[in-house]
CSV table of C-alpha atoms and ligand atoms in Angstrom, one decimal:
chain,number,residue,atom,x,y,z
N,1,UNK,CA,2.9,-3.5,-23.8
N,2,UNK,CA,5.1,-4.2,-20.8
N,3,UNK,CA,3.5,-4.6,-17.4
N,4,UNK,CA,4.6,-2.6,-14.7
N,5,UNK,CA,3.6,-3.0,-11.2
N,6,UNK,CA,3.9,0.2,-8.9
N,7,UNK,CA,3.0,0.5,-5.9
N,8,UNK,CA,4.0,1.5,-2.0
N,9,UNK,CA,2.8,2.6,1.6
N,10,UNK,CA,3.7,5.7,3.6
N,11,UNK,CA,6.4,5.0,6.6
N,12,UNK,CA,4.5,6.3,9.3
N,13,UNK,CA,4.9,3.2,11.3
N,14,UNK,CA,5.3,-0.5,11.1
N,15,UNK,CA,3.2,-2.9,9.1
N,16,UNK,CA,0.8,-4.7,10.5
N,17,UNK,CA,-0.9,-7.8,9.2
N,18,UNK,CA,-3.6,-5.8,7.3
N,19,UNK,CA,-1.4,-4.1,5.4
N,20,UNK,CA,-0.1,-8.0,4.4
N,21,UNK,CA,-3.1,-9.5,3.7
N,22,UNK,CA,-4.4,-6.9,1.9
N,23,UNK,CA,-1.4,-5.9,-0.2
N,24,UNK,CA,2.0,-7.3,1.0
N,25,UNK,CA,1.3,-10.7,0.4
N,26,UNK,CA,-0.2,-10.2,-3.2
N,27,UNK,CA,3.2,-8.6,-4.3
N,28,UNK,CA,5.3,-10.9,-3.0
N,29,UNK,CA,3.5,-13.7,-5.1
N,30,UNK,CA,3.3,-11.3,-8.5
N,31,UNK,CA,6.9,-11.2,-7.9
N,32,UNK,CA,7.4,-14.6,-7.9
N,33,UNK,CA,4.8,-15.1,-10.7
N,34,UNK,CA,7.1,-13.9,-13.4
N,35,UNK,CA,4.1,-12.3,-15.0
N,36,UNK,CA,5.7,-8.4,-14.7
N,37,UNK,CA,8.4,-7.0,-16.6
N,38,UNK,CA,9.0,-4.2,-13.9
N,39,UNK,CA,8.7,-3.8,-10.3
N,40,UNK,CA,8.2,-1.0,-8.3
N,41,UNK,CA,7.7,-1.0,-4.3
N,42,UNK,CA,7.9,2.8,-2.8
N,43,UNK,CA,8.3,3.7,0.5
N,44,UNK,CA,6.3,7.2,0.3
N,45,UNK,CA,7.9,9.5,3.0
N,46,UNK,CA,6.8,12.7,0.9
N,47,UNK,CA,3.3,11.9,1.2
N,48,UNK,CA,3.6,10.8,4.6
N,49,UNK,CA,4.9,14.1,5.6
N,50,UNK,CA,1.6,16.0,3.9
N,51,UNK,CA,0.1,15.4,7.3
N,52,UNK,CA,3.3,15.0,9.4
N,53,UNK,CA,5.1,18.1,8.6
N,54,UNK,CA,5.5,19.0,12.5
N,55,UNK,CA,7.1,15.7,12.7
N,56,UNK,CA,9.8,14.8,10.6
N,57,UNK,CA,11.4,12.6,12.6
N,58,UNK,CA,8.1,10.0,12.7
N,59,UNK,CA,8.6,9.6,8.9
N,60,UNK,CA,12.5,9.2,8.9
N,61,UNK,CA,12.4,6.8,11.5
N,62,UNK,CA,9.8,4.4,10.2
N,63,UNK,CA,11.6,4.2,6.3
N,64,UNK,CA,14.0,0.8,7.6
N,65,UNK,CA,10.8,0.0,9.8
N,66,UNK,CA,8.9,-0.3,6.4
N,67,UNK,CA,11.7,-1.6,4.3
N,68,UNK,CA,12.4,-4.5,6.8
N,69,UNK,CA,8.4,-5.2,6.6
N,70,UNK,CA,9.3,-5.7,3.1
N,71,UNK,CA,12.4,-7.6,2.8
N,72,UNK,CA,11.5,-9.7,5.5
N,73,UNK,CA,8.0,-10.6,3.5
N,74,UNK,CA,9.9,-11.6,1.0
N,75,UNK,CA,10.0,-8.9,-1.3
N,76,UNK,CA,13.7,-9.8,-3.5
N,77,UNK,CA,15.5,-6.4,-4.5
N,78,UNK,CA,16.8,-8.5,-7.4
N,79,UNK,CA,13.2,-8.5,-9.0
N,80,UNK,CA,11.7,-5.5,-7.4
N,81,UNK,CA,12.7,-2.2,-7.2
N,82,UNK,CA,12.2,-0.9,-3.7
N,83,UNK,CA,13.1,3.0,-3.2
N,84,UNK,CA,12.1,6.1,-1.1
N,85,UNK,CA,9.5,8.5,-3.1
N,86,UNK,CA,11.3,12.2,-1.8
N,87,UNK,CA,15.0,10.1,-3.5
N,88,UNK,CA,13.3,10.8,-7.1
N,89,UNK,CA,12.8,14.4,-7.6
N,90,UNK,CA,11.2,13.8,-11.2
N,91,UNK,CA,7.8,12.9,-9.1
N,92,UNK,CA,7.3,16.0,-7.5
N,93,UNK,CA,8.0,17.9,-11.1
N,94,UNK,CA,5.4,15.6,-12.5
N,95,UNK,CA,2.8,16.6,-9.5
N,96,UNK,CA,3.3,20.5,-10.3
N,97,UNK,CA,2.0,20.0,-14.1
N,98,UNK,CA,-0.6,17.7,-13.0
N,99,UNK,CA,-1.9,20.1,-10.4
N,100,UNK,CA,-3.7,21.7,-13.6
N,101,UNK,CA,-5.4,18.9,-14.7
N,102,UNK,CA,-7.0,18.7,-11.6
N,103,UNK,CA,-10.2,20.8,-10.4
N,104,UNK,CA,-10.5,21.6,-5.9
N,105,UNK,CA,-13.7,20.6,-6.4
N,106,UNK,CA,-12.4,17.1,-7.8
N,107,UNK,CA,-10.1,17.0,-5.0
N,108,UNK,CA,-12.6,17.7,-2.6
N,109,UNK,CA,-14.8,15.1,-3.4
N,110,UNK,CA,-12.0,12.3,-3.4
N,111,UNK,CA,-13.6,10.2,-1.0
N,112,UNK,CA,-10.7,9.0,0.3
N,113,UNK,CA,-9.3,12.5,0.9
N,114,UNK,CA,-12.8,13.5,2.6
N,115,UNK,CA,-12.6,10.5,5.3
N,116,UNK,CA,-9.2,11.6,6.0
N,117,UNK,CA,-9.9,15.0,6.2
N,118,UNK,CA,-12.4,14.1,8.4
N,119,UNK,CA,-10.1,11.5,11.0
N,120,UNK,CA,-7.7,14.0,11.4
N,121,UNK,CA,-9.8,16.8,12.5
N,122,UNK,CA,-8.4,19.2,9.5
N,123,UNK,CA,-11.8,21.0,9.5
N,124,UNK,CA,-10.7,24.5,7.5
N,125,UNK,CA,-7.0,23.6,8.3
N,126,UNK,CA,-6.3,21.4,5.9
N,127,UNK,CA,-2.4,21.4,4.2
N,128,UNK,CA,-2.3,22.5,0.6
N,129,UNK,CA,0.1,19.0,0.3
N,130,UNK,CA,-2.2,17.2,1.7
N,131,UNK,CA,-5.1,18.2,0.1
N,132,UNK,CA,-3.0,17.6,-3.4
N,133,UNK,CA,-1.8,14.2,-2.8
N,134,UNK,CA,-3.6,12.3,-5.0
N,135,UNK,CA,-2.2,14.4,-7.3
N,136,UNK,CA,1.2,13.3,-6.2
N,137,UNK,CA,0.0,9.8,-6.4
N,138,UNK,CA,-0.7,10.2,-9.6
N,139,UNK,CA,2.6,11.1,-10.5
N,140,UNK,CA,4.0,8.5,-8.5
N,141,UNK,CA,2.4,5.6,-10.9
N,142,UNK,CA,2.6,7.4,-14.2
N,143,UNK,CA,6.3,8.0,-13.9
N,144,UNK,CA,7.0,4.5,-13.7
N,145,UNK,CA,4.5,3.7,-16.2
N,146,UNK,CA,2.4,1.3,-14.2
N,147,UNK,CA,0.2,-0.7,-15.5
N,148,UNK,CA,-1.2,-2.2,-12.6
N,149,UNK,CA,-1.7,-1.1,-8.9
N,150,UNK,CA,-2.3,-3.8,-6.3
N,151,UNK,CA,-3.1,-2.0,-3.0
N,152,UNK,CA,-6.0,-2.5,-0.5
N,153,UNK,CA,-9.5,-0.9,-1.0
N,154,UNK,CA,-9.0,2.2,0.4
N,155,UNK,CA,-6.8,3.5,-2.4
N,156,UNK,CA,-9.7,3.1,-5.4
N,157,UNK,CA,-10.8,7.0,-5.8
N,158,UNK,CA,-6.4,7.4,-5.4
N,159,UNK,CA,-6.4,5.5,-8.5
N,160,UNK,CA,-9.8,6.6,-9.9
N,161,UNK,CA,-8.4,10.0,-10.2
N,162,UNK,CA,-5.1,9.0,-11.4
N,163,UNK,CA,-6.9,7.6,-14.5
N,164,UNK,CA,-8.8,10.6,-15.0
N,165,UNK,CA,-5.2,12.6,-14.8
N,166,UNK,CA,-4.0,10.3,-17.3
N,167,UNK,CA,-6.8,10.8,-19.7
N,168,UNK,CA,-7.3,14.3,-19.5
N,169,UNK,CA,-3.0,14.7,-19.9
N,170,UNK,CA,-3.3,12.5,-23.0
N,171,UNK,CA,-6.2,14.5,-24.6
N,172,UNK,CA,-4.7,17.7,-23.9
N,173,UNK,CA,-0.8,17.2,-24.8
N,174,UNK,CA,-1.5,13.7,-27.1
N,175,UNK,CA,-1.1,10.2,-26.1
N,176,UNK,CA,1.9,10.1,-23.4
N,177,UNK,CA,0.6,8.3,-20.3
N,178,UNK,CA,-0.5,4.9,-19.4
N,179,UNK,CA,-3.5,4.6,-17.5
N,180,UNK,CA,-3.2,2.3,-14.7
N,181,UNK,CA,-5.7,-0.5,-13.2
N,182,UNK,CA,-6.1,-1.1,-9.6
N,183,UNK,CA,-5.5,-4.8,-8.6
N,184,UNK,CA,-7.3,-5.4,-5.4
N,185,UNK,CA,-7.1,-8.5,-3.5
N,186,UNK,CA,-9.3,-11.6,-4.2
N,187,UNK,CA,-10.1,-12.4,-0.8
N,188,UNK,CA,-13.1,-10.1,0.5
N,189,UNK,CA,-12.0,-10.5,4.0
N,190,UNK,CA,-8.7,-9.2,3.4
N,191,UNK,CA,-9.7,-5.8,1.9
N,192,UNK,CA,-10.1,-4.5,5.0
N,193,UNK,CA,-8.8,-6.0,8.3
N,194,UNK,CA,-10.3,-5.4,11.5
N,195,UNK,CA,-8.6,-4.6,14.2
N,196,UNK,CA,-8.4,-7.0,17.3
N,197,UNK,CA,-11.0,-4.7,18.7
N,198,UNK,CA,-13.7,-4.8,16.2
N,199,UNK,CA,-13.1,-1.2,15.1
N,200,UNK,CA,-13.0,-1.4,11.3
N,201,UNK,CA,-10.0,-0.3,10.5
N,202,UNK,CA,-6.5,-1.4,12.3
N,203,UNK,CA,-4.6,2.0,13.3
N,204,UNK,CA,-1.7,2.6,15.1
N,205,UNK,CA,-3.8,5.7,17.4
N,206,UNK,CA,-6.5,3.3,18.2
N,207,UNK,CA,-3.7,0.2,19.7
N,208,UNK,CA,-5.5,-2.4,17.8
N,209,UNK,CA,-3.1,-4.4,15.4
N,210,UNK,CA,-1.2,-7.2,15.3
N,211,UNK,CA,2.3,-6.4,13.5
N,212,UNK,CA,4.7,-7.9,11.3
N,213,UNK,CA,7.4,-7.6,14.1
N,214,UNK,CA,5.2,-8.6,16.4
N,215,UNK,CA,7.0,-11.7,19.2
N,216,UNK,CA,5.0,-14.7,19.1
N,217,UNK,CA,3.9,-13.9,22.3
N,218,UNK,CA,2.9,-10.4,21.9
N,219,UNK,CA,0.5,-12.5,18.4
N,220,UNK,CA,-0.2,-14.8,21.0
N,221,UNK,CA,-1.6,-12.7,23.9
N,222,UNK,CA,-3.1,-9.7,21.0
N,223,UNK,CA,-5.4,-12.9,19.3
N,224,UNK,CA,-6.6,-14.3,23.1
N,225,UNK,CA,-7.9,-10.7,23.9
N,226,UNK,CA,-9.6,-10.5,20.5
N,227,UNK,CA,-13.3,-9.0,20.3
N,228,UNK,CA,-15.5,-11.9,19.2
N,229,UNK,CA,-19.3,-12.1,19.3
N,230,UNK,CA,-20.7,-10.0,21.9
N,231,UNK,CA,-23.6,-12.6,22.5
N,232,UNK,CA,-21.6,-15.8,22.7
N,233,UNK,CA,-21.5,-15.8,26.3
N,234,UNK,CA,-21.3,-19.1,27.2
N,235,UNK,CA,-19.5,-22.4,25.0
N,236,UNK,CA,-23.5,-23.8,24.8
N,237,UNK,CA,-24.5,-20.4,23.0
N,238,UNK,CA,-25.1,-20.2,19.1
N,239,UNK,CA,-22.5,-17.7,17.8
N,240,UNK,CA,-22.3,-15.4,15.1
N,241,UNK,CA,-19.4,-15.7,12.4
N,242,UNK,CA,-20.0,-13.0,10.2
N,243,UNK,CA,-19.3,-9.5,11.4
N,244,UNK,CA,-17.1,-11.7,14.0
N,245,UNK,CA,-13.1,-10.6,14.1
N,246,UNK,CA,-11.6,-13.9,14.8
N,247,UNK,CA,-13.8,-15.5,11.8
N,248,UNK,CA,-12.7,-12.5,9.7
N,249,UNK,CA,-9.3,-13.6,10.5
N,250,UNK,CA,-9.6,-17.1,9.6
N,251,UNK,CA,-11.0,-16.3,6.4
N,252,UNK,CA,-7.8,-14.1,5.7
N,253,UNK,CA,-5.6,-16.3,6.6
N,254,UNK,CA,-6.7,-19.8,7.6
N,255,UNK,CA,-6.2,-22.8,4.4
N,256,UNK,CA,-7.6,-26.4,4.8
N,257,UNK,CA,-3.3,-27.5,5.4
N,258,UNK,CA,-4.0,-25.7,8.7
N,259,UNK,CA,-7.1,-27.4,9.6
N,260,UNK,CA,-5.3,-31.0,9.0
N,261,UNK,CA,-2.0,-29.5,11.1
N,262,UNK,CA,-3.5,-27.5,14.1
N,263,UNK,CA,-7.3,-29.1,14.3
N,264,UNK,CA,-8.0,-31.4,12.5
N,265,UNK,CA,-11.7,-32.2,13.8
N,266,UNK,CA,-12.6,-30.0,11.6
N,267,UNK,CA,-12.0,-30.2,7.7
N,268,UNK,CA,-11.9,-26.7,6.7
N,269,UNK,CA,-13.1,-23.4,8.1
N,270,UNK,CA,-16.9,-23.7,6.8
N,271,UNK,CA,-17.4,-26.9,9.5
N,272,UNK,CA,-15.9,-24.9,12.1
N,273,UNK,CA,-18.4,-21.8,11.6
N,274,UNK,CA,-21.4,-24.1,11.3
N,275,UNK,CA,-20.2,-25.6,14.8
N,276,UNK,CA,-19.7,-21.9,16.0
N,277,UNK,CA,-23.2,-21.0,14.8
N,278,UNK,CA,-24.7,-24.2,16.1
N,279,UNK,CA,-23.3,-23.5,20.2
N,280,UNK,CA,-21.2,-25.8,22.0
N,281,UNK,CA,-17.9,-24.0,20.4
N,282,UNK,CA,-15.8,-21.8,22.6
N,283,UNK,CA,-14.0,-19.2,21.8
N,284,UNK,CA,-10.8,-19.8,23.2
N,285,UNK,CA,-10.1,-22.8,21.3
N,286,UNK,CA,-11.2,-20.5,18.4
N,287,UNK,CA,-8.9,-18.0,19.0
N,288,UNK,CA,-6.2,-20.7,19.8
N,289,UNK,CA,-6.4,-22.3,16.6
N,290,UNK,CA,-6.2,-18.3,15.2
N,291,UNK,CA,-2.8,-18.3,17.1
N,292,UNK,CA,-1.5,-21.2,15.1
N,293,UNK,CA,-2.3,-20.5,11.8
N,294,UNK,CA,-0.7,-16.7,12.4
N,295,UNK,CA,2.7,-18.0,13.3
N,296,UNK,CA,3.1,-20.4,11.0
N,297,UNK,CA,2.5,-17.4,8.5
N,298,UNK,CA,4.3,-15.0,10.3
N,299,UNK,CA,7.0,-17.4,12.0
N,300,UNK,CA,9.4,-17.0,8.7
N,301,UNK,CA,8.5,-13.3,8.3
N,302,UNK,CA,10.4,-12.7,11.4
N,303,UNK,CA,13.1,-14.9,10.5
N,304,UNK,CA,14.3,-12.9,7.8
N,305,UNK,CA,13.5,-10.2,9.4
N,306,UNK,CA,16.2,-11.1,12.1
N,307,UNK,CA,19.0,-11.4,9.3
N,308,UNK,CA,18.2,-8.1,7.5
N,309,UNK,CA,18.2,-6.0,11.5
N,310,UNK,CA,21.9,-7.6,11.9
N,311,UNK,CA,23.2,-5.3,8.2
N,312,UNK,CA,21.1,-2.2,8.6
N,313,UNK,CA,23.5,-0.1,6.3
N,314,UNK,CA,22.9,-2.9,3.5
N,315,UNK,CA,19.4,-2.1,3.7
N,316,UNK,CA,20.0,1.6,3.2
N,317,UNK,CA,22.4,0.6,0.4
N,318,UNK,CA,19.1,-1.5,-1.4
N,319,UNK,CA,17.0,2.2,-1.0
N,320,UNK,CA,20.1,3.9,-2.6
N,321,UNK,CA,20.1,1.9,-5.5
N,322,UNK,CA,16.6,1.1,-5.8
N,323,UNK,CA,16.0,5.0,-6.2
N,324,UNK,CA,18.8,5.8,-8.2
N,325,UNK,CA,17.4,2.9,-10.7
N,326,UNK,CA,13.5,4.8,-10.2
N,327,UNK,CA,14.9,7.8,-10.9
N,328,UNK,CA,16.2,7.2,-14.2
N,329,UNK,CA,13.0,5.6,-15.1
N,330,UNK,CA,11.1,8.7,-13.8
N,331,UNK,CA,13.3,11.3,-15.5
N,332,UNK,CA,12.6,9.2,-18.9
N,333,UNK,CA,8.6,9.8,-18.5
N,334,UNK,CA,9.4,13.5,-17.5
N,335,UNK,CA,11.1,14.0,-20.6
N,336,UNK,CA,8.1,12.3,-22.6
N,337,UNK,CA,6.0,14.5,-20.7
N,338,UNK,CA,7.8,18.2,-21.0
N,339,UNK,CA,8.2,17.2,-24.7
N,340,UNK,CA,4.5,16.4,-25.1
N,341,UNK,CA,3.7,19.8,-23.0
N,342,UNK,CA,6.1,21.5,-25.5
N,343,UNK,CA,8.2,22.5,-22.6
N,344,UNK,CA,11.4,21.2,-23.9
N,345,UNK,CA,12.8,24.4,-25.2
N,346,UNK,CA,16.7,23.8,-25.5
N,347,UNK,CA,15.9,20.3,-27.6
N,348,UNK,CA,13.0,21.9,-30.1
N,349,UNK,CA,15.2,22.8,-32.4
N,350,UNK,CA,12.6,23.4,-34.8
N,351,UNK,CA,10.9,26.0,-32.6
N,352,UNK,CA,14.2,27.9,-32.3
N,353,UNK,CA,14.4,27.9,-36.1
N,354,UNK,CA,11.1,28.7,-36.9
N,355,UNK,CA,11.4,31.5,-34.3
N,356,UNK,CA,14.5,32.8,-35.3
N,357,UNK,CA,13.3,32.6,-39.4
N,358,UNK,CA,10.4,35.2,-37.4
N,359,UNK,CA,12.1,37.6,-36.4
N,360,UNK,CA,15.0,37.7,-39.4
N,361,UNK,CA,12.1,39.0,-41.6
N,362,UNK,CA,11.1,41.2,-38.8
H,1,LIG,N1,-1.4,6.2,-0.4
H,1,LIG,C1,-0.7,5.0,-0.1
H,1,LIG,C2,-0.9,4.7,1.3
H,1,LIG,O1,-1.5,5.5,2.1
H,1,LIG,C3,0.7,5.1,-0.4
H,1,LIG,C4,1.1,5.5,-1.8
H,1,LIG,C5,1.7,6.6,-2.3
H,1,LIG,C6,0.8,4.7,-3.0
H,1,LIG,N2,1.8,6.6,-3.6
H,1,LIG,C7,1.3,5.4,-4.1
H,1,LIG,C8,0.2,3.4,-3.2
H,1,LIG,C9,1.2,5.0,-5.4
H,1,LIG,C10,0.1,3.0,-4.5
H,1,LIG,C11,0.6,3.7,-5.6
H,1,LIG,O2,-0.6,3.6,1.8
């Protein structure tokens, strides 16, 4: 069986590093593996718009913020397909079918559609699209076939309940769908990111992430006003690592090269928590050596970027074709799946004859 990656992020703003550690990064390196036959990266502007409706122009502004995130991480249109989800059609026909497979009581319990629900203060006024769009994600990985989904954590129950689409489809209509496997990253502290604050979660609304596009001095001056341990008042005091932002960090993103390049007192990050934890380690030169190992990742990130903003309309021309190529994949697995559901009238030719043979003997 071939193995098909799919997988994408809604444009409703640019990327930060989160969203790279936890999921860029990984699919820049299976795409360099050589391990996966086909690649698909979506920019998913229809399910962005399930809770942005009011505000189209959020959405259609962020979809070259997204793509540069992307080429400039080093995604290669030459061995990944990167394409805009509302460009393929097939996908929301998919979703309408699926929609039966799938119980509001499922939906309700989704437990990533429950917290969102929940952060946006929906209460009982919840959009029917949004409500349905793990639905749509489910179309959005079966169409291509995927057999693998590398996202962050927060996306399991998406792909939970795209398996169970995929199972009950196949046991109703016969074998037709592949079901998908999540790939999540390997690294625990980069399935979920904290922001600079502490708060759990980076997000745009709460002003606490460090982006892509970010200058090195914006990286610079975001890491010195980092959250750290509360407790560690003074350089003397023992500090706490774990639970700690700027050690989070380092475990995301710092490698033993850095320690030898940037500080090399210090052999790899596990000598420079136990000095943390022992006192007599400040923060600042913490957070300094943070600053160094972020721009040397991010230094040739915005490089490229630099050389993709000088030919937007070539970047538009990589969505074009990207989706035209997605959409021909897409429209192959709607066929499979309208012939499966028996809703291929015009090519059953059998049907029409046996139908016809019905009513000539009346
Ligand atoms: N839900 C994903 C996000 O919020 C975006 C997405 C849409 C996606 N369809 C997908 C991710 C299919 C993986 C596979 O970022």
């Amino acid at each position: 069986m071939k193995k098909i990656i799919l997988t994408g992020d809604r444009p409703t703003g640019r990327l930060h590093v989160g969203h790279y550690v936890g999921s860029l990064k990984r699919r820049v390196e299976l795409q360099n593996s050589g391990d996966f036959d086909e690649i698909y990266i979506m920019i998913a502007d229809a399910q962005a718009l399930t809770d942005n409706a009011d505000h189209p122009e959020k959405v259609r502004e962020n979809i070259i913020e997204v793509a540069l995130d992307y080429l400039s991480c080093g995604l290669d249109p030459a061995r990944s397909t990167l394409f805009i989800q509302s460009q393929v059609p097939e996908l929301t026909e998919l979703t309408f079918y699926y929609m039966n497979l799938v119980t509001v009581s499922r939906l309700q319990r989704n437990p990533t559609v429950k917290s969102e629900i929940q952060m946006r203060n929906f209460e009982s006024s919840i959009p029917v699209g949004f409500f349905t769009y793990p639905i749509s994600q489910a179309s959005d990985i079966t169409a291509f076939k995927a057999t693998t989904v590398p996202v962050g954590e927060d996306q399991e129950p998406m792909i939970e309940q795209t398996r169970e689409i995929v199972r009950k489809f196949n046991s109703v209509y016969g074998e037709t769908l592949v079901e998908p496997e999540i790939l999540l990253p390997d690294n625990k502290a980069c399935l979920r990111l904290p922001g600079i604050d502490g708060k759990a979660k980076m997000s745009k609304s709460l002003n606490n992430c460090i982006y892509l596009s970010d200058t090195a001095e914006d990286v610079r001056k975001k890491v010195m006003s980092m959250f750290t341990d509360p407790n560690h008042l003074r350089v003397q005091d023992p500090g706490e690592v774990d639970g700690n932002p700027v050690f989070i960090y380092l475990d995301a993103f710092s490698r033993d090269e850095h320690f030898a390049e940037f500080l090399p007192e210090y052999k790899n990050l596990d000598e420079l928590k136990a000095h943390y934890r022992r006192g007599g380690l400040g923060d600042v030169k913490v957070k300094k050596f943070l600053v160094n190992v972020l721009q040397s990742e991010l230094e040739p990130i915005r490089q490229r970027r630099k050389e993709f903003e000088k030919d937007i309309p070539a970047v538009y021309r990589i969505l074009e074709e990207g989706s035209k190529k997605a959409e021909k994949v897409a429209a192959q697995t709607l066929a499979d799946v309208k012939r499966s559901m028996r809703i291929n009238y015009f090519e059953d030719r059998e049907m029409i004859e046996a139908q016809a043979e019905k009513f000539r003997q009346g």
